[in-house]
XYZ file of C-alpha atoms in Angstrom:
649
model
C 0.000 0.000 0.000
C 2.962 2.318 0.669
C 4.451 1.538 -2.721
C 1.083 2.341 -4.247
C 0.960 5.712 -2.514
C -1.935 4.703 -0.259
C -0.287 4.336 3.167
C 2.729 5.290 5.218
C 5.260 3.009 6.870
C 4.346 3.866 10.464
C 1.287 2.308 12.046
C -0.143 3.417 15.382
C -0.824 -0.101 16.447
C -1.112 -2.265 18.532
C -3.492 -1.095 21.237
C -2.284 -3.022 24.280
C -4.238 -1.350 27.082
C -5.607 -3.853 29.585
C -9.336 -4.544 29.062
C -10.024 -3.577 32.679
C -13.740 -2.763 32.597
C -16.296 -4.757 30.555
C -18.041 -1.555 29.427
C -15.033 -0.054 27.655
C -15.959 0.703 24.042
C -12.423 0.194 22.775
C -11.808 -3.081 24.573
C -12.484 -4.730 21.213
C -9.117 -3.411 19.979
C -7.101 -5.090 22.714
C -5.943 -8.658 23.430
C -7.964 -8.814 26.647
C -7.732 -8.468 30.408
C -4.652 -10.551 31.191
C -1.214 -8.887 31.436
C 0.722 -12.006 30.378
C -1.410 -12.516 27.266
C -1.268 -8.817 26.437
C 2.508 -8.724 26.881
C 3.144 -11.693 24.612
C 0.691 -10.373 22.022
C 2.329 -6.931 22.154
C 5.845 -8.193 21.528
C 4.759 -10.608 18.785
C 2.625 -7.970 17.046
C 5.498 -5.479 17.032
C 8.003 -8.013 15.767
C 5.599 -9.038 13.012
C 5.220 -5.475 11.749
C 8.796 -4.392 12.179
C 10.818 -7.492 11.364
C 13.994 -6.276 9.672
C 14.740 -7.567 6.246
C 17.739 -9.781 5.722
C 18.371 -12.965 7.666
C 22.131 -12.502 7.946
C 21.814 -10.137 10.917
C 23.429 -7.226 9.094
C 20.186 -5.272 9.012
C 19.084 -5.823 12.604
C 18.473 -2.093 13.086
C 16.388 -1.708 9.950
C 12.606 -1.654 10.020
C 10.069 -3.042 7.586
C 7.345 -0.951 9.266
C 7.321 1.074 12.486
C 4.864 -0.079 15.152
C 3.497 2.093 17.962
C 2.221 0.703 21.252
C -0.656 2.747 22.643
C -2.067 4.317 24.822
C 0.406 4.747 27.680
C -0.924 4.332 30.383
C -3.954 3.339 32.527
C -6.124 4.393 29.587
C -9.438 2.556 29.409
C -12.292 5.014 29.766
C -13.766 6.879 26.802
C -17.036 8.395 27.952
C -18.946 7.165 30.966
C -21.091 8.747 33.668
C -20.246 12.311 32.709
C -16.481 11.664 32.577
C -14.573 11.542 29.301
C -11.032 10.581 28.354
C -10.007 14.223 27.798
C -10.696 15.198 31.417
C -10.163 11.951 33.324
C -7.539 11.732 36.036
C -6.797 8.042 36.562
C -5.800 7.562 40.189
C -3.602 4.478 40.077
C -1.340 2.913 42.674
C 2.254 1.952 41.922
C 1.305 -1.681 42.504
C -1.346 -1.745 39.766
C 0.922 0.132 37.357
C 3.681 -2.420 37.914
C 1.750 -5.679 37.738
C -1.138 -4.731 35.433
C -1.243 -1.549 33.354
C 2.418 -1.214 32.327
C 3.161 -4.904 31.730
C 2.291 -4.998 27.996
C 4.050 -1.688 27.308
C 7.235 -2.975 28.881
C 7.023 -6.046 26.632
C 6.447 -3.823 23.582
C 9.663 -1.917 24.207
C 11.952 -4.367 25.980
C 10.971 -7.536 24.064
C 9.385 -6.329 20.830
C 11.756 -3.346 20.406
C 8.900 -1.100 19.287
C 9.864 1.985 17.291
C 7.279 4.124 19.052
C 5.059 4.512 22.109
C 2.004 6.776 22.259
C 1.084 8.681 25.423
C -2.605 8.961 26.225
C -5.148 11.754 26.789
C -5.793 11.075 30.448
C -3.862 12.158 33.475
C -2.369 9.592 35.841
C -2.294 10.750 39.440
C -2.727 14.380 38.400
C -0.142 14.535 35.613
C -0.977 14.284 31.880
C 0.868 11.254 30.556
C 2.295 13.329 27.683
C 3.867 15.690 30.241
C 5.058 13.065 32.707
C 8.856 13.012 32.693
C 9.002 10.074 35.092
C 6.919 8.033 32.637
C 8.391 9.153 29.313
C 12.080 9.744 30.022
C 12.306 7.729 33.212
C 10.371 4.567 32.408
C 9.881 4.215 28.644
C 13.239 5.511 27.469
C 15.302 5.022 30.632
C 14.260 1.746 32.273
C 12.900 -0.018 29.193
C 15.375 1.352 26.645
C 13.139 2.713 23.879
C 15.061 3.213 20.646
C 12.559 5.312 18.765
C 10.143 8.163 19.328
C 7.326 8.973 21.738
C 4.217 10.422 20.105
C 1.134 12.063 21.573
C -2.354 10.827 20.938
C -3.925 13.271 18.522
C -4.182 16.752 20.098
C -3.151 15.437 23.531
C -0.922 18.450 24.156
C -3.735 20.816 23.230
C -6.056 18.790 25.496
C -3.895 19.090 28.582
C -3.513 22.827 27.966
C -7.071 23.835 27.019
C -9.207 21.142 28.659
C -7.162 20.066 31.662
C -5.596 23.514 32.271
C -2.365 21.850 33.302
C -0.159 24.814 32.298
C -0.736 28.560 32.335
C 0.560 29.368 28.829
C 0.973 27.594 25.512
C 4.743 27.943 25.817
C 4.649 26.267 29.219
C 2.734 23.382 27.643
C 5.412 23.015 24.959
C 8.111 23.054 27.608
C 6.286 20.515 29.797
C 5.864 17.982 27.035
C 9.263 18.339 25.302
C 11.162 18.213 28.576
C 9.115 15.207 29.632
C 10.342 13.370 26.546
C 7.678 13.774 23.863
C 9.197 13.714 20.371
C 6.223 14.043 18.033
C 2.908 15.844 18.396
C -0.056 14.424 16.532
C -1.681 17.784 15.905
C -0.601 21.382 15.288
C 0.154 22.487 18.868
C 3.946 22.150 18.821
C 4.121 23.500 15.274
C 2.249 26.619 16.401
C 3.930 27.347 19.714
C 7.409 25.790 19.884
C 9.114 28.734 18.167
C 7.820 31.202 20.774
C 8.699 28.736 23.554
C 12.298 28.739 22.291
C 12.292 32.530 21.962
C 11.105 32.866 25.564
C 13.706 30.322 26.673
C 11.099 27.896 27.924
C 12.835 25.201 25.864
C 16.248 25.042 24.267
C 17.470 24.163 20.799
C 18.810 20.977 22.350
C 15.284 19.956 23.420
C 14.068 20.364 19.844
C 17.127 18.615 18.393
C 16.602 15.603 20.677
C 13.014 15.182 19.495
C 14.055 15.530 15.851
C 16.845 13.000 16.303
C 14.429 10.388 17.636
C 11.890 10.849 14.839
C 14.317 11.174 11.913
C 16.275 8.138 13.122
C 13.147 5.994 12.747
C 12.629 7.375 9.237
C 16.192 6.384 8.395
C 15.672 2.900 9.812
C 12.639 2.605 7.539
C 14.831 3.349 4.506
C 13.094 6.620 3.672
C 16.430 8.223 2.705
C 17.696 5.304 0.647
C 16.500 6.448 -2.764
C 13.895 4.767 -4.943
C 11.735 2.448 -2.786
C 11.314 0.185 -5.797
C 14.940 -0.841 -5.447
C 14.457 -1.918 -1.824
C 13.669 -5.415 -0.532
C 9.906 -4.793 -0.677
C 9.884 -2.683 -3.818
C 8.224 -5.392 -5.885
C 5.062 -5.336 -3.761
C 1.960 -3.290 -4.581
C -1.733 -2.992 -3.735
C -2.475 -5.968 -5.960
C -0.627 -8.201 -3.481
C -3.033 -7.450 -0.625
C -5.922 -9.706 -1.648
C -3.967 -12.770 -2.717
C -5.449 -16.175 -1.993
C -2.790 -16.747 0.684
C -3.838 -13.606 2.544
C -7.543 -14.352 2.270
C -6.898 -17.866 3.585
C -5.070 -16.314 6.524
C -8.080 -14.096 7.285
C -10.265 -17.217 7.306
C -7.876 -19.134 9.546
C -7.692 -16.229 12.002
C -11.505 -16.192 12.162
C -11.649 -19.960 12.700
C -9.143 -19.856 15.545
C -11.020 -16.980 17.197
C -14.334 -18.816 17.607
C -15.099 -19.699 21.233
C -17.620 -22.447 21.936
C -19.435 -21.340 25.102
C -22.187 -23.940 25.311
C -22.844 -27.323 23.697
C -25.804 -29.152 25.132
C -26.334 -32.907 25.117
C -29.011 -34.019 22.655
C -31.620 -36.763 22.761
C -29.105 -39.479 21.884
C -26.571 -38.364 24.529
C -24.419 -36.755 21.895
C -23.566 -33.071 21.892
C -25.876 -31.119 19.606
C -22.996 -29.388 17.855
C -21.741 -29.864 15.264
C -24.888 -29.989 13.163
C -25.110 -32.545 10.357
C -26.061 -31.209 6.904
C -27.811 -34.478 6.095
C -30.088 -34.151 9.120
C -30.477 -30.378 9.003
C -31.250 -29.684 5.395
C -33.335 -26.539 5.955
C -31.773 -24.037 8.342
C -33.266 -20.743 9.434
C -30.658 -18.044 9.956
C -32.075 -15.104 11.847
C -30.975 -12.167 13.962
C -29.628 -8.655 13.329
C -26.174 -9.991 12.336
C -27.402 -12.888 10.187
C -26.352 -11.097 7.010
C -23.603 -8.949 8.555
C -20.849 -7.389 6.458
C -19.246 -4.188 7.788
C -20.128 -5.101 11.388
C -17.828 -8.126 11.168
C -14.649 -6.070 10.808
C -15.054 -3.954 13.957
C -13.177 -0.667 14.107
C -9.858 0.602 12.706
C -10.132 -1.730 9.728
C -9.233 -1.355 6.076
C -11.374 -2.313 3.128
C -11.979 -6.064 3.022
C -11.178 -7.985 -0.126
C -14.655 -9.532 0.031
C -17.260 -10.466 2.619
C -18.653 -13.877 3.467
C -21.708 -13.219 5.628
C -23.049 -15.748 8.160
C -26.009 -16.321 5.842
C -23.710 -17.091 2.926
C -21.546 -19.341 5.082
C -24.459 -21.433 6.363
C -26.079 -21.570 2.912
C -22.971 -23.321 1.612
C -23.651 -26.327 3.878
C -27.401 -26.868 3.559
C -30.039 -27.538 0.958
C -31.908 -24.344 1.827
C -31.192 -21.397 4.105
C -34.175 -19.307 5.199
C -33.316 -15.786 6.287
C -35.333 -13.445 8.491
C -33.569 -10.667 10.370
C -35.968 -10.531 13.317
C -34.662 -7.030 14.131
C -34.331 -4.065 11.808
C -30.876 -3.347 13.287
C -28.690 -4.210 16.268
C -30.518 -1.685 18.478
C -33.701 -3.747 17.934
C -35.940 -1.158 19.572
C -39.605 -0.377 19.117
C -42.825 -2.239 18.508
C -42.327 -2.820 14.806
C -39.488 -5.327 14.982
C -40.063 -8.301 12.614
C -39.725 -10.883 15.377
C -42.775 -12.836 14.243
C -41.261 -13.505 10.816
C -38.112 -14.918 12.419
C -40.190 -17.116 14.717
C -42.143 -18.448 11.726
C -38.900 -19.266 9.897
C -37.583 -21.169 12.920
C -40.834 -23.102 13.217
C -40.416 -24.473 9.670
C -36.683 -25.250 9.722
C -34.703 -28.325 10.777
C -32.361 -26.086 12.804
C -32.069 -22.401 13.618
C -28.981 -20.205 13.836
C -29.475 -16.839 15.581
C -26.706 -14.292 14.975
C -26.977 -11.462 17.487
C -24.729 -9.142 19.506
C -23.287 -5.638 19.385
C -21.785 -3.261 16.818
C -20.026 0.098 16.604
C -23.223 1.953 17.501
C -23.209 0.199 20.868
C -19.489 -0.076 21.720
C -16.865 2.086 20.050
C -14.169 4.703 20.506
C -15.846 7.497 22.442
C -18.730 5.209 23.417
C -18.625 3.074 26.552
C -21.566 0.861 27.421
C -23.910 1.331 30.346
C -25.251 -2.229 30.221
C -23.912 -5.743 29.631
C -27.264 -6.975 28.312
C -28.079 -7.462 24.644
C -29.531 -4.278 23.120
C -33.243 -3.657 22.776
C -35.421 -6.671 22.087
C -32.653 -9.052 21.005
C -33.112 -11.307 24.053
C -36.856 -11.426 23.352
C -36.135 -12.443 19.742
C -33.737 -15.201 20.813
C -36.106 -16.660 23.402
C -39.114 -16.533 21.061
C -37.204 -18.283 18.280
C -35.905 -20.937 20.695
C -39.425 -21.615 21.943
C -40.806 -22.033 18.424
C -37.994 -23.953 16.746
C -38.635 -27.617 16.049
C -34.918 -28.355 15.744
C -31.660 -27.350 17.448
C -31.063 -23.653 18.163
C -27.556 -22.214 17.929
C -26.833 -18.697 19.179
C -23.883 -16.867 17.600
C -22.706 -13.684 19.313
C -20.713 -10.915 17.647
C -19.178 -8.386 20.009
C -15.910 -6.981 21.249
C -16.898 -6.861 24.912
C -18.572 -9.422 27.175
C -22.349 -9.836 27.346
C -24.608 -11.073 30.139
C -26.350 -13.945 28.351
C -27.488 -15.813 31.456
C -30.976 -16.175 29.966
C -29.589 -18.074 26.961
C -27.029 -20.049 28.929
C -29.792 -21.314 31.218
C -32.380 -21.950 28.489
C -32.445 -25.700 27.665
C -33.996 -24.905 24.280
C -30.808 -23.084 23.218
C -28.458 -25.939 22.409
C -25.226 -24.167 21.505
C -23.629 -20.741 21.897
C -20.635 -19.387 19.991
C -18.776 -16.117 20.576
C -16.967 -14.948 17.457
C -15.802 -11.422 18.379
C -15.770 -9.288 15.253
C -14.474 -12.055 12.990
C -13.402 -10.137 9.892
C -14.152 -10.527 6.211
C -14.345 -14.336 6.323
C -16.378 -14.473 9.522
C -19.450 -16.062 7.962
C -17.410 -18.911 6.514
C -15.666 -19.566 9.842
C -18.970 -19.573 11.727
C -20.464 -22.107 9.321
C -17.373 -24.327 9.432
C -17.610 -24.551 13.211
C -21.379 -25.085 13.303
C -21.187 -27.946 10.794
C -18.009 -29.531 12.160
C -15.601 -28.688 9.363
C -13.492 -26.951 12.028
C -13.182 -27.978 15.672
C -13.223 -24.806 17.820
C -10.321 -24.206 20.194
C -10.645 -20.534 21.171
C -10.672 -19.308 24.784
C -12.275 -16.189 26.258
C -9.720 -13.378 26.703
C -12.007 -11.554 29.162
C -14.290 -12.407 32.066
C -18.004 -12.323 31.234
C -19.684 -10.695 34.236
C -23.351 -10.615 35.259
C -25.167 -7.320 34.804
C -25.270 -6.556 38.527
C -21.454 -6.416 38.638
C -21.723 -2.934 37.137
C -23.506 -1.586 40.210
C -20.417 -2.289 42.318
C -17.682 -0.901 40.039
C -17.657 2.687 38.741
C -15.538 2.885 35.596
C -13.599 5.693 37.263
C -12.311 3.392 40.027
C -8.993 2.126 38.660
C -8.180 -0.302 41.485
C -7.640 -3.868 40.342
C -7.781 -5.441 43.794
C -10.961 -6.055 45.764
C -11.798 -4.047 48.878
C -14.003 -5.997 51.238
C -14.607 -3.012 53.505
C -16.231 -0.966 50.740
C -17.820 -3.880 48.883
C -15.633 -3.266 45.830
C -15.323 -6.707 44.157
C -12.083 -6.216 42.204
C -11.460 -6.563 38.475
C -10.608 -9.372 36.066
C -10.197 -13.019 36.941
C -6.968 -12.213 38.831
C -8.747 -10.326 41.618
C -12.510 -10.814 41.174
C -13.795 -14.057 42.661
C -17.552 -13.489 42.405
C -20.092 -15.102 40.060
C -19.508 -14.967 36.308
C -21.493 -15.754 33.193
C -18.315 -17.294 31.795
C -14.823 -17.174 33.294
C -11.660 -15.947 31.605
C -10.122 -18.789 29.595
C -13.419 -20.623 29.052
C -13.857 -22.400 25.733
C -15.182 -25.842 24.781
C -14.169 -28.250 22.023
C -15.789 -31.037 20.027
C -13.269 -33.399 21.595
C -11.801 -33.874 25.092
C -8.249 -33.316 26.315
C -6.435 -34.522 29.411
C -3.132 -33.341 30.889
C -0.263 -35.301 32.381
C 2.732 -33.630 33.949
C 5.806 -35.051 32.243
C 8.401 -32.863 33.927
C 8.478 -30.094 36.538
C 10.746 -29.621 39.538
C 9.422 -29.869 43.079
C 12.067 -27.493 44.419
C 14.116 -24.595 43.090
C 16.688 -22.329 44.704
C 16.814 -18.566 44.273
C 20.362 -17.287 44.551
C 21.128 -13.781 45.661
C 23.566 -11.539 43.870
C 26.682 -10.650 45.852
C 26.224 -8.296 48.758
C 22.477 -8.702 49.077
C 22.127 -11.555 51.546
C 20.678 -9.232 54.165
C 18.016 -7.641 51.943
C 15.541 -10.486 52.132
C 12.342 -9.641 54.006
C 11.753 -11.002 57.524
C 15.007 -12.983 57.703
C 16.564 -13.886 61.049
C 19.148 -16.405 62.185
C 16.415 -18.810 63.252
C 13.791 -18.055 60.632
C 14.523 -18.134 56.875
C 13.669 -15.275 54.554
C 10.056 -15.121 53.328
C 10.665 -13.003 50.250
C 13.547 -11.981 48.029
C 13.643 -8.684 46.210
C 13.795 -9.374 42.481
C 16.471 -6.718 42.033
C 18.704 -8.711 44.400
C 18.170 -12.143 42.819
C 20.264 -13.829 40.181
C 17.482 -13.982 37.610
C 19.339 -15.100 34.488
C 18.352 -18.650 33.653
C 16.098 -18.917 36.712
C 13.123 -20.724 35.189
C 10.731 -23.495 36.129
C 10.634 -26.016 33.257
C 7.124 -27.387 32.813
C 6.508 -30.188 30.303
C 2.909 -31.308 29.821
C 1.604 -34.231 27.795
C -1.747 -33.369 26.222
C -3.856 -36.358 25.226
C -6.850 -36.124 22.897
C -9.245 -38.725 24.325
C -12.076 -37.854 21.926
C -12.825 -38.855 18.356
C -11.959 -35.580 16.576
C -8.676 -33.862 15.843
C -8.435 -30.547 17.661
C -6.325 -27.661 18.894
C -5.971 -27.065 22.606
C -4.589 -24.118 24.544
C -2.604 -25.293 27.551
C -3.037 -22.618 30.248
C -0.695 -22.594 33.249
C -1.926 -20.556 36.233
C 0.116 -19.614 39.274
C -0.889 -19.030 42.888
C 1.726 -17.507 45.183
C 2.233 -18.682 48.768
C -0.373 -17.373 51.182
C -0.203 -13.772 52.367
C 1.470 -14.898 55.585
C 4.607 -15.723 53.618
C 4.374 -13.147 50.822
C 5.743 -9.625 50.747
C 3.851 -7.240 53.044
C 1.212 -5.375 51.052
C 1.607 -7.623 48.034
C -2.048 -8.691 47.766
C -1.065 -11.254 45.169
C -3.632 -12.298 42.549
C -5.835 -15.231 43.474
C -4.346 -16.855 40.392
C -2.556 -15.585 37.338
C -1.740 -16.964 33.922
C 2.034 -17.436 33.673
C 2.426 -19.592 30.544
C 0.319 -20.787 27.639
C 0.803 -22.675 24.391
C -1.606 -23.923 21.764
C -1.039 -27.409 20.400
C -2.838 -29.472 17.742
C -3.503 -33.073 18.780
C -5.036 -35.730 16.511
C -7.809 -37.923 17.895
C -6.286 -40.524 20.208
C -2.903 -38.833 20.042
C -0.550 -37.246 22.544
C 1.523 -34.076 22.165
C 4.111 -32.720 24.573
C 4.131 -29.015 25.361
C 7.341 -27.607 26.855
C 7.228 -24.276 28.665
C 9.674 -22.379 30.847
C 8.303 -20.068 33.557
C 10.592 -17.179 34.433
C 10.724 -17.018 38.230
C 11.640 -13.339 38.573
C 9.058 -12.214 36.034
C 6.150 -14.617 36.461
C 6.368 -15.930 40.020
C 7.122 -12.600 41.689
C 4.562 -10.260 43.251
C 4.499 -6.463 43.407
C 4.096 -4.655 46.701
C 2.193 -1.385 47.141
C 5.276 0.598 46.180
C 5.555 -1.239 42.858
C 8.605 -3.218 44.029
C 8.725 -6.860 42.962
C 9.495 -9.652 45.431
C 9.817 -13.418 45.009
C 7.879 -15.202 47.777
C 9.839 -18.070 49.297
C 7.775 -21.179 49.925
C 5.219 -23.311 48.137
C 4.022 -21.992 44.775
C 1.160 -23.775 43.034
C 0.920 -24.277 39.265
C -2.526 -25.218 37.945
C -2.906 -26.806 34.496
C -6.419 -27.955 33.705
C -7.214 -30.693 36.220
C -3.609 -30.771 37.527
C -2.016 -28.899 40.435
C 1.749 -29.053 40.945
C 3.691 -27.472 43.801
C 7.126 -25.927 43.445
C 8.896 -24.895 46.624
C 11.223 -21.943 46.179
C 14.096 -21.668 48.616
C 16.806 -19.052 48.927
C 20.532 -19.584 49.027
C 22.003 -17.254 51.637
C 25.387 -16.369 50.165
C 27.977 -14.644 52.281
C 28.140 -10.881 52.051
C-alpha cells in the first residue's frame, strides 16, 4: 500500500491497554484483560510489523514498518457517567501500574523493540501522561530502553492545555511535554507554539534537536532516505498483493481460531448437539440482526476487506436451503415494529435455527462506553421466542468486542449451543459455518471475564483499582482479583473433543540465589527463621526458570487444537511480601497445540521465576515469595517450593 501511494510506513498499532472494565468501548481493539497474554501479544505484534529484512543479521536495526504501542498508560475510559477521556484523572497505585497496566508496554519496548510509544489523553495521578517526565524519560526511554520516538495521541498536548488547564501558557505546555520526553505531536500544537517557547527560553534548541533525532532516526531505519523504494527489498510489492489467496486464507484461519464455543448441550441421543449434520439439518433458518452482517464483522480501525462472506452465505454453503429473516431491523432492535414474528415463523419451519446477534459500533466504540452488559433492545426477546418455536436445534452466535450477560440463553435448555466470534473479519461467515457444521473444531478461549449485569452496580468505571476491597464492597477486576459469580470465566472455551493433561516434567524445588552483597536484603530474615521473600532486584534472575513439560492427550474422536493454560498461585499472604495482595491466580504460561484424535503431544514451557512468580508490593517493588508456589494446568495442580541460598556478604 505504501508503494502504491496509499499508506505510510508507520502504524499506530497495537493497542495493548488492559481490558479492565467490561463496558469499555475500545476493549475490542485489545488482546484482553490478562497482562501475560497482552505482553506476549504486544511483543509478537510489534516483531511481526517491524521485522527487519535480511536474515544474515546485518540489518538488525532496519525496520520493515514502524509499530506504535498505545495508549500509555492506565487508559481505558472513553465516555462514561459524565467523565470523558479528555478530562479523566486516573488515580492508580504503583502496585497496579507495575503488575497490570504497564506490563504490555514494557514487553512492547523491551521484548518487541517497538519503534514508538504513544502517550494517552488522560492524566495519571494528576499529571498528563504526555507531560510526565518520570513516565516518558524515566520509564519508557530510561528503564525499558526505547530506541525510537514517543508520540502524543492526537491533540493530547492541546487537550492538557485547554481542557485540563495543566499549564498557564501555551509555551509552558510546549516546555512541559518536550522536557518530559515527547518527540512528536499528533496535531498542530507544537508547530504553532514551539518557536515562541524557544524565543522565551522555555525550551532550548537541544530539546528540539533531541526530538528531531528520535523521529528522523526511525525514518532512516525505515529506509526513507535510501533512494527509490522500488529498489528496496519490498519494492516489488503493490496494492495488488493485498488480496492474494494466501492472505484471504489467513483471514479465514484467524476467524476460525477466534471462535469460542461457550455452550454445547447434550441431545436426545446423549451426543452433543454441535456440530450440526447437513444431512439431518437440510433446511436451516438463519435469523438475527447480524445474520447477514458485512461491515459489522470487521469492527473498528479496519481497512477495506477484499470480500465479505456473511453468516447467511456461510451457512447456505452447507445446507439444501437457508431461510433468512432478520428478526430485528438493526442491532438496536428497539420499538414495537421489529419483525420478530417472521423470524419465529422461519424457525418453526426449519430443521435447525442459527441466531446471529450481539453488538456493533453503535453500541461499543471509541468514544462510546456501554452502560449495560445486556443485549440491546429486544434481542433477548427475539432469541427466546425463536428458541421456543424452533422444532430443531437452536444455535446462538454472538458478535461483540466486549462481554455480554447472556445468562438467559445459557440457562435456556432450548438453546443448544452458543458461539462467541468477536468481530471475525471478512471471512467471519465462513468460519462460523465451518464450526457449526463440524468442518473446524473450535479451540478458542475467552480473553475476558463475562460478568453478570449486577457487577456494574459495584464498580464505577472511574475506580482504577484492580484489587478487591471488602470493607467498601468493591469486588475487584478481572479473573486475577474478582472471585464473584460470572457468566463465563476468563479462559473458558469448549471443544468437540476432550483433552487430558499429564505432567511429564516439573521440579518440586528450586533455589533462588542472591547476587553478591544482598544476603541481608531479604524480608523477615533472622538467624532462626529463613527469609520469606527476596527482592527481584537482588536475585540472580538469568536462567532462573521453572521447566514445565505437559503431555496433552486427545481422548475424543476428533482432531483438535488445545490451549494449555498454566496458572500460578503464590504462597499465602502470611509468607508473601507485606502489602503484596497477590492475585488469586494468574496466567504465567500458555501454548496452543494441535492433537489428533487418540494422540498425545508434549508441550514444553519455561516459567521465568523473577518475572512470572514474583509479586508487586504497594510501592511497585517486585518480590519473590519463598515457599510453596502452586501451578494449575487444567485438572492438575503441581507445587514448586522456592528456597533461597544465603550467600555470604
